[in-house]
Tab-separated table of C-alpha atoms in Angstrom:
chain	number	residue	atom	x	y	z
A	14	UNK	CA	5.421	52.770	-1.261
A	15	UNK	CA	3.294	51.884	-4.101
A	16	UNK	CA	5.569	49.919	-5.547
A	17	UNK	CA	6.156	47.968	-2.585
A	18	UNK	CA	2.154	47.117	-2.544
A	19	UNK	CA	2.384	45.747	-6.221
A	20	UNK	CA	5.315	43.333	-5.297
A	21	UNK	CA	4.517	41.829	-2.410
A	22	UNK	CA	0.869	41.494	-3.670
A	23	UNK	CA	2.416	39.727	-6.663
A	24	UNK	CA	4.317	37.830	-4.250
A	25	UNK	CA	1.233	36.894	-2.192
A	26	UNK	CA	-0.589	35.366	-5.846
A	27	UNK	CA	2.513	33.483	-6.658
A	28	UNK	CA	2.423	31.732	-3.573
A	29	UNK	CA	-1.332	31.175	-3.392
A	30	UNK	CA	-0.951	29.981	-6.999
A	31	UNK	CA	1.638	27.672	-6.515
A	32	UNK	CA	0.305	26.041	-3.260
A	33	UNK	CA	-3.160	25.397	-5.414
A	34	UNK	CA	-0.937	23.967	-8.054
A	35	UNK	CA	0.205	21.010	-5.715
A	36	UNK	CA	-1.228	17.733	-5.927
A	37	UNK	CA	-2.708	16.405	-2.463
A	38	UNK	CA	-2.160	12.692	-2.986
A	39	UNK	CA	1.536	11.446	-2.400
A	40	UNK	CA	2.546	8.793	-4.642
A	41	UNK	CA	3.427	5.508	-2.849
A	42	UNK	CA	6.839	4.797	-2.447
A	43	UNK	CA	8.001	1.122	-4.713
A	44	UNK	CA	10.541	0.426	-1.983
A	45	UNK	CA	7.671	0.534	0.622
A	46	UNK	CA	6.352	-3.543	1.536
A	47	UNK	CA	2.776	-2.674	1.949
A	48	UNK	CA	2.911	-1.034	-0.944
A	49	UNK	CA	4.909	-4.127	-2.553
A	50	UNK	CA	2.229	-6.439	-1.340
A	51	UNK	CA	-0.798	-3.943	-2.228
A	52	UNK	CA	0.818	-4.353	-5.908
A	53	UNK	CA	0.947	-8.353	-5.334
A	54	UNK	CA	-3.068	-8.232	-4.362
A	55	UNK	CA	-3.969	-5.365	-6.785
A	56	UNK	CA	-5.229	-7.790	-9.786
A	57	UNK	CA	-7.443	-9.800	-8.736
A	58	UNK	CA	-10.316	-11.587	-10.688
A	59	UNK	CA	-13.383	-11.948	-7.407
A	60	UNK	CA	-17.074	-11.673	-8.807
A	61	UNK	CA	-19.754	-9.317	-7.638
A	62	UNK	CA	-20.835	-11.628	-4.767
A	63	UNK	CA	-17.856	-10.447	-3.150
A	64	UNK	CA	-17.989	-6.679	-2.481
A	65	UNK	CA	-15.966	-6.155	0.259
A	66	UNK	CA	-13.182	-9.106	2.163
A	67	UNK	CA	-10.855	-8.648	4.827
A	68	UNK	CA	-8.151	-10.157	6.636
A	69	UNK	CA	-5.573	-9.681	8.927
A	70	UNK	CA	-2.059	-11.143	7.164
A	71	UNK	CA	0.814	-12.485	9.640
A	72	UNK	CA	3.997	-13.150	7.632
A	73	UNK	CA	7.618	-13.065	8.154
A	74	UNK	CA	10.318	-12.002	6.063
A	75	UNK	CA	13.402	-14.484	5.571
A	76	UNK	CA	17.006	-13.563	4.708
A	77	UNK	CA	16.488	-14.587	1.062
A	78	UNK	CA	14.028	-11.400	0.861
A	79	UNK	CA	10.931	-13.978	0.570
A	80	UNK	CA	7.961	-13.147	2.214
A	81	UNK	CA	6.447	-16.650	4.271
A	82	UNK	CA	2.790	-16.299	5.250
A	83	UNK	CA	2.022	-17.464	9.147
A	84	UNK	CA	-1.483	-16.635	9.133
A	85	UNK	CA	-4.561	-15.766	7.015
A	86	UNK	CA	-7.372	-14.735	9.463
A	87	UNK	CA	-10.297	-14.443	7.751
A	88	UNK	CA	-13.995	-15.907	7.436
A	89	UNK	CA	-13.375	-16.214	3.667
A	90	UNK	CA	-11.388	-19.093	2.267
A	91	UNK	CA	-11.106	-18.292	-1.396
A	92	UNK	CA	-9.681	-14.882	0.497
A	93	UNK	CA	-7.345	-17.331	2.133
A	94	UNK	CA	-5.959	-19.213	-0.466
A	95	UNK	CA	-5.628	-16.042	-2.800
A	96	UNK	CA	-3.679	-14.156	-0.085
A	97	UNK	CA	-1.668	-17.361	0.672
A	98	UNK	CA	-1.168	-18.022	-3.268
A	99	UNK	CA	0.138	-14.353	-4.254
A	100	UNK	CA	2.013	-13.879	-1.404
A	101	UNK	CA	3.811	-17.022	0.274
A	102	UNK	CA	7.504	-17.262	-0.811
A	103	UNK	CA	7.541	-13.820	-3.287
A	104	UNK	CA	10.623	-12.346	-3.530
A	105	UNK	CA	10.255	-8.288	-1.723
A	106	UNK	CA	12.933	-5.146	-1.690
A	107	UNK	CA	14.093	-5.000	1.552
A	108	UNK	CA	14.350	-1.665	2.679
A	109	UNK	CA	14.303	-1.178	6.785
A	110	UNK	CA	12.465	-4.713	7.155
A	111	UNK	CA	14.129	-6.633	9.672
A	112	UNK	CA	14.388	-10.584	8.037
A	113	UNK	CA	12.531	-12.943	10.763
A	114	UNK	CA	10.671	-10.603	12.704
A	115	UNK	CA	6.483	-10.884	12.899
A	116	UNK	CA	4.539	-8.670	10.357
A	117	UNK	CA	0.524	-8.161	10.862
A	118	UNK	CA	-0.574	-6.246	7.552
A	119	UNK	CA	-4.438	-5.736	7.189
A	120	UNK	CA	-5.890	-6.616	3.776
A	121	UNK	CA	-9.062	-5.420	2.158
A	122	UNK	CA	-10.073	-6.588	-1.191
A	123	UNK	CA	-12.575	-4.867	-2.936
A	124	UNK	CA	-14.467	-6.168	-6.231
C-alpha cells in the first residue's frame, strides 16, 4: 500500500511538471493567409506620430495564387497606400482559400 502512495504521487508530479513545462502561445501556422499577410505588413518603417492605424482589408484571391486588393477602408492614406503597396498582386500559399471569393481581414499597425 505504501508503495502504491509513492507511485502514483510520483505520477501526480510528473504530470503537474510536464503540464507547467508547456508553452501557452501556439506558433502561427506559415501556410495560414493572415498569417502570410501579417508577415507581408510586419516591417514597416511609420514614425511615432502614428501609434496605433487600422483598417478593414477587402481582397480576393485569383487562380494564379495572387492576392488583388478591393478595398482599403481607412481614415489614413499613407495606411492605404502601404496596405495597397505590400499587398496587391503578392504571390500567397493556398491552402483551403477558395480563388475569387471576398476576403475582409482587419489590419492594425502599430509603431
Amino acid at each position: 500500500m505504501r508503495k502504491l502512495k509513492t507511485v502514483s504521487v510520483a505520477l501526480a508530479l510528473f504530470a503537474t511538471m510536464s503540464a507547467f513545462a508547456t508553452e501557452d502561445k501556439k506558433p502561427m501556422k506559415a501556410n495560414n493567409l493572415s498569417s502570410q499577410i501579417y508577415e507581408m505588413l510586419k516591417e514597416n518603417q511609420f514614425n511615432a506620430d502614428y501609434r496605433e492605424m487600422t483598417a478593414e482589408v477587402r481582397f480576393i484571391v485569383n487562380e494564379k495564387g495572387e492576392l488583388v486588393v478591393l478595398s482599403v477602408e481607412t481614415k489614413d492614406e499613407i495606411l492605404e497606400g502601404f496596405v495597397k503597396n505590400r499587398l496587391n498582386y503578392k504571390k500567397v500559399k493556398l491552402d483551403n482559400v477558395a480563388p475569387g471569393r471576398v476576403y475582409e481581414l482587419p489590419v492594425r499597425i502599430t509603431a
